[in-house]
mmCIF file of C-alpha atoms in Angstrom:
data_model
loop_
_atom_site.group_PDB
_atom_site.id
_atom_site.type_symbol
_atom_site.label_atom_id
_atom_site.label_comp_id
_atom_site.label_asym_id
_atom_site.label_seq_id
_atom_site.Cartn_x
_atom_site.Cartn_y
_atom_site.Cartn_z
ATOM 1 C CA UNK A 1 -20.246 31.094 -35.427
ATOM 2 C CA UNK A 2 -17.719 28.817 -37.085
ATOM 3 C CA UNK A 3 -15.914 28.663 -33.796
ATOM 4 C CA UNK A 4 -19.223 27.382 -31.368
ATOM 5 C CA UNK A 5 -19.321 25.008 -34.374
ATOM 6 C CA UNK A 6 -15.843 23.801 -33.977
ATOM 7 C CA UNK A 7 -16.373 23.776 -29.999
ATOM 8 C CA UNK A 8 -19.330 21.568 -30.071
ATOM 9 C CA UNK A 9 -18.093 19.300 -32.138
ATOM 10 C CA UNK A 10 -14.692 18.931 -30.269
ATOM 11 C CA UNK A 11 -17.363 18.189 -26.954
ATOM 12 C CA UNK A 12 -19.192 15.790 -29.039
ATOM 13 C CA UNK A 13 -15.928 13.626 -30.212
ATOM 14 C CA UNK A 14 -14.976 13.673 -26.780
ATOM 15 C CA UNK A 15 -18.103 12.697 -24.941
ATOM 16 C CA UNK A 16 -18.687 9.625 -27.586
ATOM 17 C CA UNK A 17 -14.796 8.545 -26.924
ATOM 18 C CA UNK A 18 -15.769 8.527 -23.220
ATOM 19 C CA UNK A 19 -18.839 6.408 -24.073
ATOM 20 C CA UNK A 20 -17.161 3.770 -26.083
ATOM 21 C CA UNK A 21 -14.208 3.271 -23.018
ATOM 22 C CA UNK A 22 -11.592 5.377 -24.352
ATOM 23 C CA UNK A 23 -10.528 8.949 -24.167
ATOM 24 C CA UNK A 24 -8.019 10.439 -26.614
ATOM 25 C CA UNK A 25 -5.669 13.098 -25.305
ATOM 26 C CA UNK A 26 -3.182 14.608 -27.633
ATOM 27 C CA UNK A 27 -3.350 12.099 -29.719
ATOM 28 C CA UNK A 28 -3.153 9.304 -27.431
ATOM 29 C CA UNK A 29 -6.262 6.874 -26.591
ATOM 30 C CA UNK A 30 -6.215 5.458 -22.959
ATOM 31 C CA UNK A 31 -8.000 2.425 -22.236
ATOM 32 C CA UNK A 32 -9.455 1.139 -18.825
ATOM 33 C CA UNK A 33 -7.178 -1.215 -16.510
ATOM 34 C CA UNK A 34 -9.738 -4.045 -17.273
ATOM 35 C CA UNK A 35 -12.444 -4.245 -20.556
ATOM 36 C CA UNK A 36 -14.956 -6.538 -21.193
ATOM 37 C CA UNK A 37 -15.216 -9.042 -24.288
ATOM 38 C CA UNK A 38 -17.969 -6.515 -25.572
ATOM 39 C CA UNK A 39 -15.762 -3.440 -25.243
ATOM 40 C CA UNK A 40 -12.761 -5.592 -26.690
ATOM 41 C CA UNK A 41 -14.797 -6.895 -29.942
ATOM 42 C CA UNK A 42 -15.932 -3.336 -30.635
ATOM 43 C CA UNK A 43 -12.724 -1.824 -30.172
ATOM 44 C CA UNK A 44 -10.675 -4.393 -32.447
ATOM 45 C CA UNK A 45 -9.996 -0.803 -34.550
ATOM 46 C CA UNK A 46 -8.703 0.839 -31.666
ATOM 47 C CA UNK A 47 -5.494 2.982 -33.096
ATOM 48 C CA UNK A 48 -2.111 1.367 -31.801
ATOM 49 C CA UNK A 49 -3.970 -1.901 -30.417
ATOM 50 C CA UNK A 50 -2.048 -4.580 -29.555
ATOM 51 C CA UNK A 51 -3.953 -8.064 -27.942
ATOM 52 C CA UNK A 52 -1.433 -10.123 -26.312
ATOM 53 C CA UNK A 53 -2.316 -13.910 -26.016
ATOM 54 C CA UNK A 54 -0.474 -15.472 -22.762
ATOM 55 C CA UNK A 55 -2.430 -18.693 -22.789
ATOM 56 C CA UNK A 56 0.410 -21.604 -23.607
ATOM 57 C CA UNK A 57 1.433 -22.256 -27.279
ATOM 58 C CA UNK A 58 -0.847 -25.059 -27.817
ATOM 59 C CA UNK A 59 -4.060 -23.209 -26.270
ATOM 60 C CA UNK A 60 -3.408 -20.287 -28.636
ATOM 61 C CA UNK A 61 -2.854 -22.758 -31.849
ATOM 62 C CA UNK A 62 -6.073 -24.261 -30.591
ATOM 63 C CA UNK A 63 -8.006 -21.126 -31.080
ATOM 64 C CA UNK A 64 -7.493 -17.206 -30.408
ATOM 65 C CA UNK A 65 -8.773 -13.856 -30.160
ATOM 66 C CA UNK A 66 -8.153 -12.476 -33.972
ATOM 67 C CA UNK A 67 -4.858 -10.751 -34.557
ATOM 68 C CA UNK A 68 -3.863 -11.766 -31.084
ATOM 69 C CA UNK A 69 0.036 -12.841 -30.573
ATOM 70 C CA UNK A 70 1.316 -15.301 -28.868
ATOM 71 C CA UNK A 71 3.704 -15.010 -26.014
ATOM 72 C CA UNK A 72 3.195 -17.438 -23.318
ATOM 73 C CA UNK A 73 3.420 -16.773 -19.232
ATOM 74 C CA UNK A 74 5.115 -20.340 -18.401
ATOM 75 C CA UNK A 75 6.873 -21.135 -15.117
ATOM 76 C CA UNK A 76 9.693 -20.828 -14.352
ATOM 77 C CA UNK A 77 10.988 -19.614 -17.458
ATOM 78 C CA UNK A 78 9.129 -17.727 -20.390
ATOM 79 C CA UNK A 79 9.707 -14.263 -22.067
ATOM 80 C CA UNK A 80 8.104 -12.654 -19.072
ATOM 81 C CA UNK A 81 9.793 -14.132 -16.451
ATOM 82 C CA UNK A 82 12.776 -15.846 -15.629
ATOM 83 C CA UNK A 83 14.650 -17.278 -12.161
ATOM 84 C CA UNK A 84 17.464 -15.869 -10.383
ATOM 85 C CA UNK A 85 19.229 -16.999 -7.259
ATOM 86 C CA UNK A 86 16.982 -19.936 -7.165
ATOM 87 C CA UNK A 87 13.638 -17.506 -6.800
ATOM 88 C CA UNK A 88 11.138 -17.623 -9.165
ATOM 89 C CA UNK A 89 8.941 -15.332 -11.226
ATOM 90 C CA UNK A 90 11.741 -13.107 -11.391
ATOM 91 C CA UNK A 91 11.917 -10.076 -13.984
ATOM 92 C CA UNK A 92 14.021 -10.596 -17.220
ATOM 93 C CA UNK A 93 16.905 -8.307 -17.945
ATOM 94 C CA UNK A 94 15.831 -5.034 -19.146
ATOM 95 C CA UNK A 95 17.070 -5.605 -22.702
ATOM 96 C CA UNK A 96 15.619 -8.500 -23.363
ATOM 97 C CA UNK A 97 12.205 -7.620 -22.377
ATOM 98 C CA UNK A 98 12.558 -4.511 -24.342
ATOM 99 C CA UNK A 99 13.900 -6.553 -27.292
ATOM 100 C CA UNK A 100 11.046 -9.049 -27.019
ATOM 101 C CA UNK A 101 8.157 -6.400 -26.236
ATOM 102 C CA UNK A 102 9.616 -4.648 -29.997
ATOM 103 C CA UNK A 103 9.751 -7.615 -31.803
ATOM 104 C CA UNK A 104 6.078 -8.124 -31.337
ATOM 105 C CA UNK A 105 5.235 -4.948 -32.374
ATOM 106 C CA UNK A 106 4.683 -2.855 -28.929
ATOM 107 C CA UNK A 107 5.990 0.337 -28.067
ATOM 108 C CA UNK A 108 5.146 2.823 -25.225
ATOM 109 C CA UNK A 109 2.907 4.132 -27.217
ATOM 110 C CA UNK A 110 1.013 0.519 -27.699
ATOM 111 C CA UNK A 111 -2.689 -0.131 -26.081
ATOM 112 C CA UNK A 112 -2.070 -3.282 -25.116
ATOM 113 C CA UNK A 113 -5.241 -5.999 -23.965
ATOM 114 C CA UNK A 114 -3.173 -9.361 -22.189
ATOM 115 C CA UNK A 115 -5.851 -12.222 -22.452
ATOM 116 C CA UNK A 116 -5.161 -14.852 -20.348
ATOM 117 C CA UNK A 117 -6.692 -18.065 -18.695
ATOM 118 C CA UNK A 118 -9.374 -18.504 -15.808
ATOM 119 C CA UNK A 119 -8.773 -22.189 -14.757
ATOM 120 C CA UNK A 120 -7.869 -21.227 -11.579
ATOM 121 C CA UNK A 121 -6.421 -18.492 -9.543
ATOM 122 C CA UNK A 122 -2.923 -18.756 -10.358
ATOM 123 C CA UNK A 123 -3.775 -18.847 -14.408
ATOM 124 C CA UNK A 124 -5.809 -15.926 -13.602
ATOM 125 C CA UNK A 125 -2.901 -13.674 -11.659
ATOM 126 C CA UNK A 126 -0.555 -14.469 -14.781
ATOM 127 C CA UNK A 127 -2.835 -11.557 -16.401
ATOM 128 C CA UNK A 128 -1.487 -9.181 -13.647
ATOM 129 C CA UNK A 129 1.696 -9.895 -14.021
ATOM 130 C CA UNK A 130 1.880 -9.145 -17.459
ATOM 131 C CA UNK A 131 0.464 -6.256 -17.064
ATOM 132 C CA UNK A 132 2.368 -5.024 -14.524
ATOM 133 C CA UNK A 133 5.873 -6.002 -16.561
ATOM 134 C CA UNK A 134 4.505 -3.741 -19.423
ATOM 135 C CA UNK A 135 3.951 -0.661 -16.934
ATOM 136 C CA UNK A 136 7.560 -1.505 -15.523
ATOM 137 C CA UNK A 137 8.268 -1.347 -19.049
ATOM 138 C CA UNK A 138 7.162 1.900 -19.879
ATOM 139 C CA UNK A 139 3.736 0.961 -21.995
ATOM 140 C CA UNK A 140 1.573 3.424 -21.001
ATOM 141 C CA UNK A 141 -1.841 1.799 -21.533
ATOM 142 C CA UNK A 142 -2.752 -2.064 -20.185
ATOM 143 C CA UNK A 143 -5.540 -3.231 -20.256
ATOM 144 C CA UNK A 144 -6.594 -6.971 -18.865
ATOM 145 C CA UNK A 145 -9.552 -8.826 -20.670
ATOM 146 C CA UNK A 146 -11.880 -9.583 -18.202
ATOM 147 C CA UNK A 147 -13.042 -13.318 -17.833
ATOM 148 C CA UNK A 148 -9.745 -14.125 -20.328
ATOM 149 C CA UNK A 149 -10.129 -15.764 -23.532
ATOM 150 C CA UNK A 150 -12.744 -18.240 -21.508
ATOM 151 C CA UNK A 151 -15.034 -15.734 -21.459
ATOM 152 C CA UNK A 152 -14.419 -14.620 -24.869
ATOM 153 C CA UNK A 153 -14.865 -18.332 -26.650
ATOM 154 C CA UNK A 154 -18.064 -18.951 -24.149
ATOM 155 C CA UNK A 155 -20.044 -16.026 -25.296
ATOM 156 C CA UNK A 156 -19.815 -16.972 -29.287
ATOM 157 C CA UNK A 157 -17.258 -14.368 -30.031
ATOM 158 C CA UNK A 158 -15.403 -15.111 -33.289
ATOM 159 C CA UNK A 159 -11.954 -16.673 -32.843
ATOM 160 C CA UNK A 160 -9.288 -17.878 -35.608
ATOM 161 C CA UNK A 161 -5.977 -20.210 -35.787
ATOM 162 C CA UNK A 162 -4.505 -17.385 -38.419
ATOM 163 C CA UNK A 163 -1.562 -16.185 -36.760
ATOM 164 C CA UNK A 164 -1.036 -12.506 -37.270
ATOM 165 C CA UNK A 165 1.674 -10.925 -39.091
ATOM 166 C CA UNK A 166 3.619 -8.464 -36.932
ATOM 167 C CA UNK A 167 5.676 -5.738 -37.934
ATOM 168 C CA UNK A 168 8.553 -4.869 -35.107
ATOM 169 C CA UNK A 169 8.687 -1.797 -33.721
ATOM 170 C CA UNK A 170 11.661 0.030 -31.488
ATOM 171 C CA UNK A 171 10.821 -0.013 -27.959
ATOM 172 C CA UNK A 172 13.108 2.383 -26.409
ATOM 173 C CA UNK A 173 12.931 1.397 -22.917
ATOM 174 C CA UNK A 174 13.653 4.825 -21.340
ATOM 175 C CA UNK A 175 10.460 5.239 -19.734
ATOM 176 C CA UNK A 176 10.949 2.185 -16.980
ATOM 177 C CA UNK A 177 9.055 2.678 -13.573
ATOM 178 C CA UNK A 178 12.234 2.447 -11.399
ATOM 179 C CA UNK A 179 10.350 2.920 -8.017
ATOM 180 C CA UNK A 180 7.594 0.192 -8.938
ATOM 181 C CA UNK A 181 9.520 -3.069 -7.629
ATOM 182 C CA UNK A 182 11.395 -2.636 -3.881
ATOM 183 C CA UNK A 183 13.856 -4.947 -2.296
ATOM 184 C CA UNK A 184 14.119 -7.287 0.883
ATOM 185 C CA UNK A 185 16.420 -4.227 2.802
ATOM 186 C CA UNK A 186 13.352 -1.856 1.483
ATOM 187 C CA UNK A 187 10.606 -3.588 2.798
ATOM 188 C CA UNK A 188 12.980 -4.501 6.406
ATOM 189 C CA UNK A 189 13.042 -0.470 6.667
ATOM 190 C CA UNK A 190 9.567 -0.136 6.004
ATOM 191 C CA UNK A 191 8.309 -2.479 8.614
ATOM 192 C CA UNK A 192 5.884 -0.302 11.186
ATOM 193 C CA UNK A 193 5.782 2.385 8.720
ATOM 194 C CA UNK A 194 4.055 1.251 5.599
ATOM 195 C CA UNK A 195 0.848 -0.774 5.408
ATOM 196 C CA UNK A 196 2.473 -4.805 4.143
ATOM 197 C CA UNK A 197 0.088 -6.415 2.277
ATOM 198 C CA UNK A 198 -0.013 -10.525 2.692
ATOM 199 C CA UNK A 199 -2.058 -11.675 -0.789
ATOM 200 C CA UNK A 200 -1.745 -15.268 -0.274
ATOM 201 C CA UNK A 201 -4.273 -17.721 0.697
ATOM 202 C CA UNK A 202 -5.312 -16.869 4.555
ATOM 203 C CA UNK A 203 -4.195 -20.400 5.480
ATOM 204 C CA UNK A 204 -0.660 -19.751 3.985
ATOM 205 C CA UNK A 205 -0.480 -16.434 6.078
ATOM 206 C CA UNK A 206 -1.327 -18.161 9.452
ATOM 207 C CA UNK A 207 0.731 -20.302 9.221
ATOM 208 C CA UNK A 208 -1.903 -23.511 8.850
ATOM 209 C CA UNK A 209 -0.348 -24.382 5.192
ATOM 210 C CA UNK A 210 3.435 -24.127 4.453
ATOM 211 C CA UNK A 211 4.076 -23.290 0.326
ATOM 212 C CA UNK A 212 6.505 -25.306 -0.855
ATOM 213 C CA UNK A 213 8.729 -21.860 -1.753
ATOM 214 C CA UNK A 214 8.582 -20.469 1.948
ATOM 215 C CA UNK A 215 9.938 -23.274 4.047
ATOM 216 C CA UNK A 216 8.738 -21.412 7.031
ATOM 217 C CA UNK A 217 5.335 -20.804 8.344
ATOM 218 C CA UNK A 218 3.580 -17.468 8.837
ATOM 219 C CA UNK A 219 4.005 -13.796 7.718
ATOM 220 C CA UNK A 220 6.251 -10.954 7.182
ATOM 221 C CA UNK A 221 5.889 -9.013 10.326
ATOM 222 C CA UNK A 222 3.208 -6.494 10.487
ATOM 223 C CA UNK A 223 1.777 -7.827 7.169
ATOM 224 C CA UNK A 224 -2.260 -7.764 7.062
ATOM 225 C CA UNK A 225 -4.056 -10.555 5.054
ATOM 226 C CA UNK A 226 -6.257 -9.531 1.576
ATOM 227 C CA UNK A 227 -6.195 -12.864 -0.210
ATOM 228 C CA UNK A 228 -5.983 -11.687 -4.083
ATOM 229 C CA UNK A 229 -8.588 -14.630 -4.905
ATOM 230 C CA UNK A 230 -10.912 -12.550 -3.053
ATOM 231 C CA UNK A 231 -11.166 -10.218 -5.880
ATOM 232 C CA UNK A 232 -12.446 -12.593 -8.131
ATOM 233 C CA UNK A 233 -16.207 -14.320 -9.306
ATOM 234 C CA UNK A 234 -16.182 -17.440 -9.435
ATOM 235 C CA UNK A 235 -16.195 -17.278 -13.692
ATOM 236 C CA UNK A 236 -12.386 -15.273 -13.329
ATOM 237 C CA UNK A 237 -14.289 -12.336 -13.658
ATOM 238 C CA UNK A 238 -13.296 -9.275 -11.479
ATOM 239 C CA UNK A 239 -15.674 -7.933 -8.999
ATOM 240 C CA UNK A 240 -16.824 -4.719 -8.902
ATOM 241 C CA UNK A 241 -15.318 -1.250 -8.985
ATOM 242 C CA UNK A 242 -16.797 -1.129 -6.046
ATOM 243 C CA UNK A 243 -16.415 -4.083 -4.402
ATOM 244 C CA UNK A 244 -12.889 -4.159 -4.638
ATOM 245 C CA UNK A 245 -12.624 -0.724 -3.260
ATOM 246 C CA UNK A 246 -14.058 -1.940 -0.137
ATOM 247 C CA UNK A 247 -11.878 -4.767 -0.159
ATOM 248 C CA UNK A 248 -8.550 -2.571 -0.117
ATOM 249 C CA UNK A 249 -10.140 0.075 2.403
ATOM 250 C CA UNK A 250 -10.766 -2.842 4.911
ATOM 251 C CA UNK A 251 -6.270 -2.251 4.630
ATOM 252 C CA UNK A 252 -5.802 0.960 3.887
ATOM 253 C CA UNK A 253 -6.887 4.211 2.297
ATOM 254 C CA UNK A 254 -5.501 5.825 -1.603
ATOM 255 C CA UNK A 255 -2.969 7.734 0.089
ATOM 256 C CA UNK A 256 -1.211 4.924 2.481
ATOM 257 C CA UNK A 257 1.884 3.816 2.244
ATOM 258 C CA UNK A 258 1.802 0.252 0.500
ATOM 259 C CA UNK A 259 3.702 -2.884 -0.087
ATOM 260 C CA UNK A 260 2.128 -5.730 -1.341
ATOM 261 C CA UNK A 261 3.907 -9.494 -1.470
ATOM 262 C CA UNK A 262 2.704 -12.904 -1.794
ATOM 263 C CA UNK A 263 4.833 -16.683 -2.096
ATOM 264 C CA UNK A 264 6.848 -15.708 -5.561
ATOM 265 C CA UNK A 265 5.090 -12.520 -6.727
ATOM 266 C CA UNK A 266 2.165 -14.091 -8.742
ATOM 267 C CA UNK A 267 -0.798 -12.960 -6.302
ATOM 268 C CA UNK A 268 0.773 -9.463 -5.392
ATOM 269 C CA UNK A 269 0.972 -8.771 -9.075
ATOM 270 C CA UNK A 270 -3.129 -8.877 -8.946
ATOM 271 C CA UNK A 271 -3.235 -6.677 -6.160
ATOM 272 C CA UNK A 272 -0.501 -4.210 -6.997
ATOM 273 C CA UNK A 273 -2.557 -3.823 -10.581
ATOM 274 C CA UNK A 274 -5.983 -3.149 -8.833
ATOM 275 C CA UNK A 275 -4.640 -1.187 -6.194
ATOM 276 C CA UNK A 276 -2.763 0.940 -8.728
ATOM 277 C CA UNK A 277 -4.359 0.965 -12.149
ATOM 278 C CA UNK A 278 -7.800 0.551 -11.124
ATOM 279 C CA UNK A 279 -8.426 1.902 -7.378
ATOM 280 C CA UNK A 280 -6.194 4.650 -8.158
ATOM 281 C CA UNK A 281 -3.599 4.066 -4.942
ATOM 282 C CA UNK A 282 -0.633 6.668 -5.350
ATOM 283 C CA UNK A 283 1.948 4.719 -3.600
ATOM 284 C CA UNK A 284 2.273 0.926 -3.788
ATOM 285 C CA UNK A 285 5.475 -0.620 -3.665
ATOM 286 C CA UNK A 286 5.758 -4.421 -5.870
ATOM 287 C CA UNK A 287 8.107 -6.906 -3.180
ATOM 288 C CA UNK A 288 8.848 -9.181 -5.850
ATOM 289 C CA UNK A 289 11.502 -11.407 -3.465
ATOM 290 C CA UNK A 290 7.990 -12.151 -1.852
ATOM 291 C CA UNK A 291 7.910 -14.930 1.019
ATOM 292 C CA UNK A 292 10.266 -17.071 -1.104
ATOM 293 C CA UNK A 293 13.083 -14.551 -0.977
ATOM 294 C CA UNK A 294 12.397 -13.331 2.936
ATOM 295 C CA UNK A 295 12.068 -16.904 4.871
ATOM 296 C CA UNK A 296 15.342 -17.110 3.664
ATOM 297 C CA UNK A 297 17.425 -14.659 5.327
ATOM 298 C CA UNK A 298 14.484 -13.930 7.823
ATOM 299 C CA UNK A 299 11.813 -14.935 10.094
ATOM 300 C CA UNK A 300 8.040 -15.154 9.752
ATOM 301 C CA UNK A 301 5.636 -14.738 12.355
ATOM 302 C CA UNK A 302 2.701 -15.497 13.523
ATOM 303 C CA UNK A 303 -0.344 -13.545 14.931
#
């Protein structure tokens, strides 16, 4: 008897961990790809939680998420990102991302929420690309706020201008996701074979606007066009589980081959995190070079 006792209340802590958005597995809570203010706010408990505020320094003195830290996503150079060879949105070394993601108190082990800015679609990719440099990283649960601190602020939630006091923690860095991010001679090799996703505007792919970082018209050969602001409201909120499903099947299916680029890696970032953390995809490959890397040492097309 004191076993069907123990049983049923194992199925109840479970089934009430599902209903509140997170599930704990050997001791471990996982958190969805992308939560909602509401799920954030009742969550602010949530065991290893760590809100990451990405919004510049004087946006986050102006007003922030409670116990959120600060570490800004600011071109060309920031903690997230750096330049190299003259390409932007490049990754930083390995040790100093490590270093940094430590010293604000995440470890592979963290739950991490990024909150970020809506104002337009390239504040609203900077999200992604967080996230996607903690997976690299090894954290093993990201989560992006959905709508971004925007959303937060415009539905009355509480915000402070207390910064937080962190306590460091040793990020070991031995978990990094070596296959997630492929080269220029990768994706040359791949052309024909895997499915090249263009995220960029659909006037930048046809060649009818020229980015000032691709000096040449047109696309990576083969490439097929899914715009990353299509998977966005109008508000900076994402679109439906389902909607964005159909969106990626219009390309390809969960088991396709994938690459995914856009001008400097900002756009593909979006797509790479839906396509992976949210639709599920099995093999997506990250082309961080992006068109700013391959118009140099090759041509675009157009068709």
């Amino acid at each position: 008897m004191k076993k069907k006792i123990v049983v049923l209340l194992t199925a109840v802590m479970m089934f009430s961990t599902v209903l509140s958005g997170t599930f704990v597995y050997g001791g471990t809570p996982e958190i969805d790809p992308i939560v909602s203010t509401g799920w954030l706010q009742n969550n602010m408990n949530l065991q290893n939680l760590v809100i990451i505020d990405i919004r510049t320094a004087d946006q986050y003195e102006a007003g922030h998420i409670a116990n959120s830290v600060s570490i800004p996503f600011v071109v060309p150079f920031s903690a997230w990102i750096t330049m190299e060879d003259e390409l932007l949105l490049e990754l930083p070394e390995n040790n100093e991302l490590f270093s940094m993601l430590g010293s604000f108190g995440i470890n592979e082990n963290s739950n991490v929420v990024v909150v970020g800015g809506t104002a337009d679609p390239y504040d609203i990719c900077a999200a992604p690309r967080v996230a996607d440099t903690l997976i690299y990283a090894g954290v093993e649960n990201v989560a992006i706020l959905d709508g971004g601190y925007a959303k937060w602020a415009s539905e009355g939630r509480p915000v402070t201008t207390e910064v937080p006091t962190v306590t460091a923690k040793y990020f070991k860095g031995n978990k990094i996701d070596k296959n997630m991010f492929v080269s220029m001679d990768y994706v040359e090799k791949k052309i024909g074979k895997s499915i090249i996703i263009d995220a960029r505007d659909a006037e930048v792919y046809n060649g009818e606007i020229i980015e000032p970082y691709a000096q040449k018209p047109g696309h990576i050969p083969t490439a097929k066009s899914l715009p990353a602001p299509l998977m966005w409201n109008e508000d900076g909120t994402y679109k439906s589980a389902s909607e964005l499903k159909q969106l990626a099947e219009s390309i390809g299916n969960t088991n396709d081959h994938i690459i995914v680029y856009c001008g400097v890696g900002g756009y593909a970032s979006a797509w790479w995190f839906v396509l992976t953390e949210v639709l599920e995809y099995k093999h997506v490959k990250f082309y961080d070079g992006s068109a700013q890397e391959w118009s140099l040492y090759n041509e675009m097309v157009l068709d």
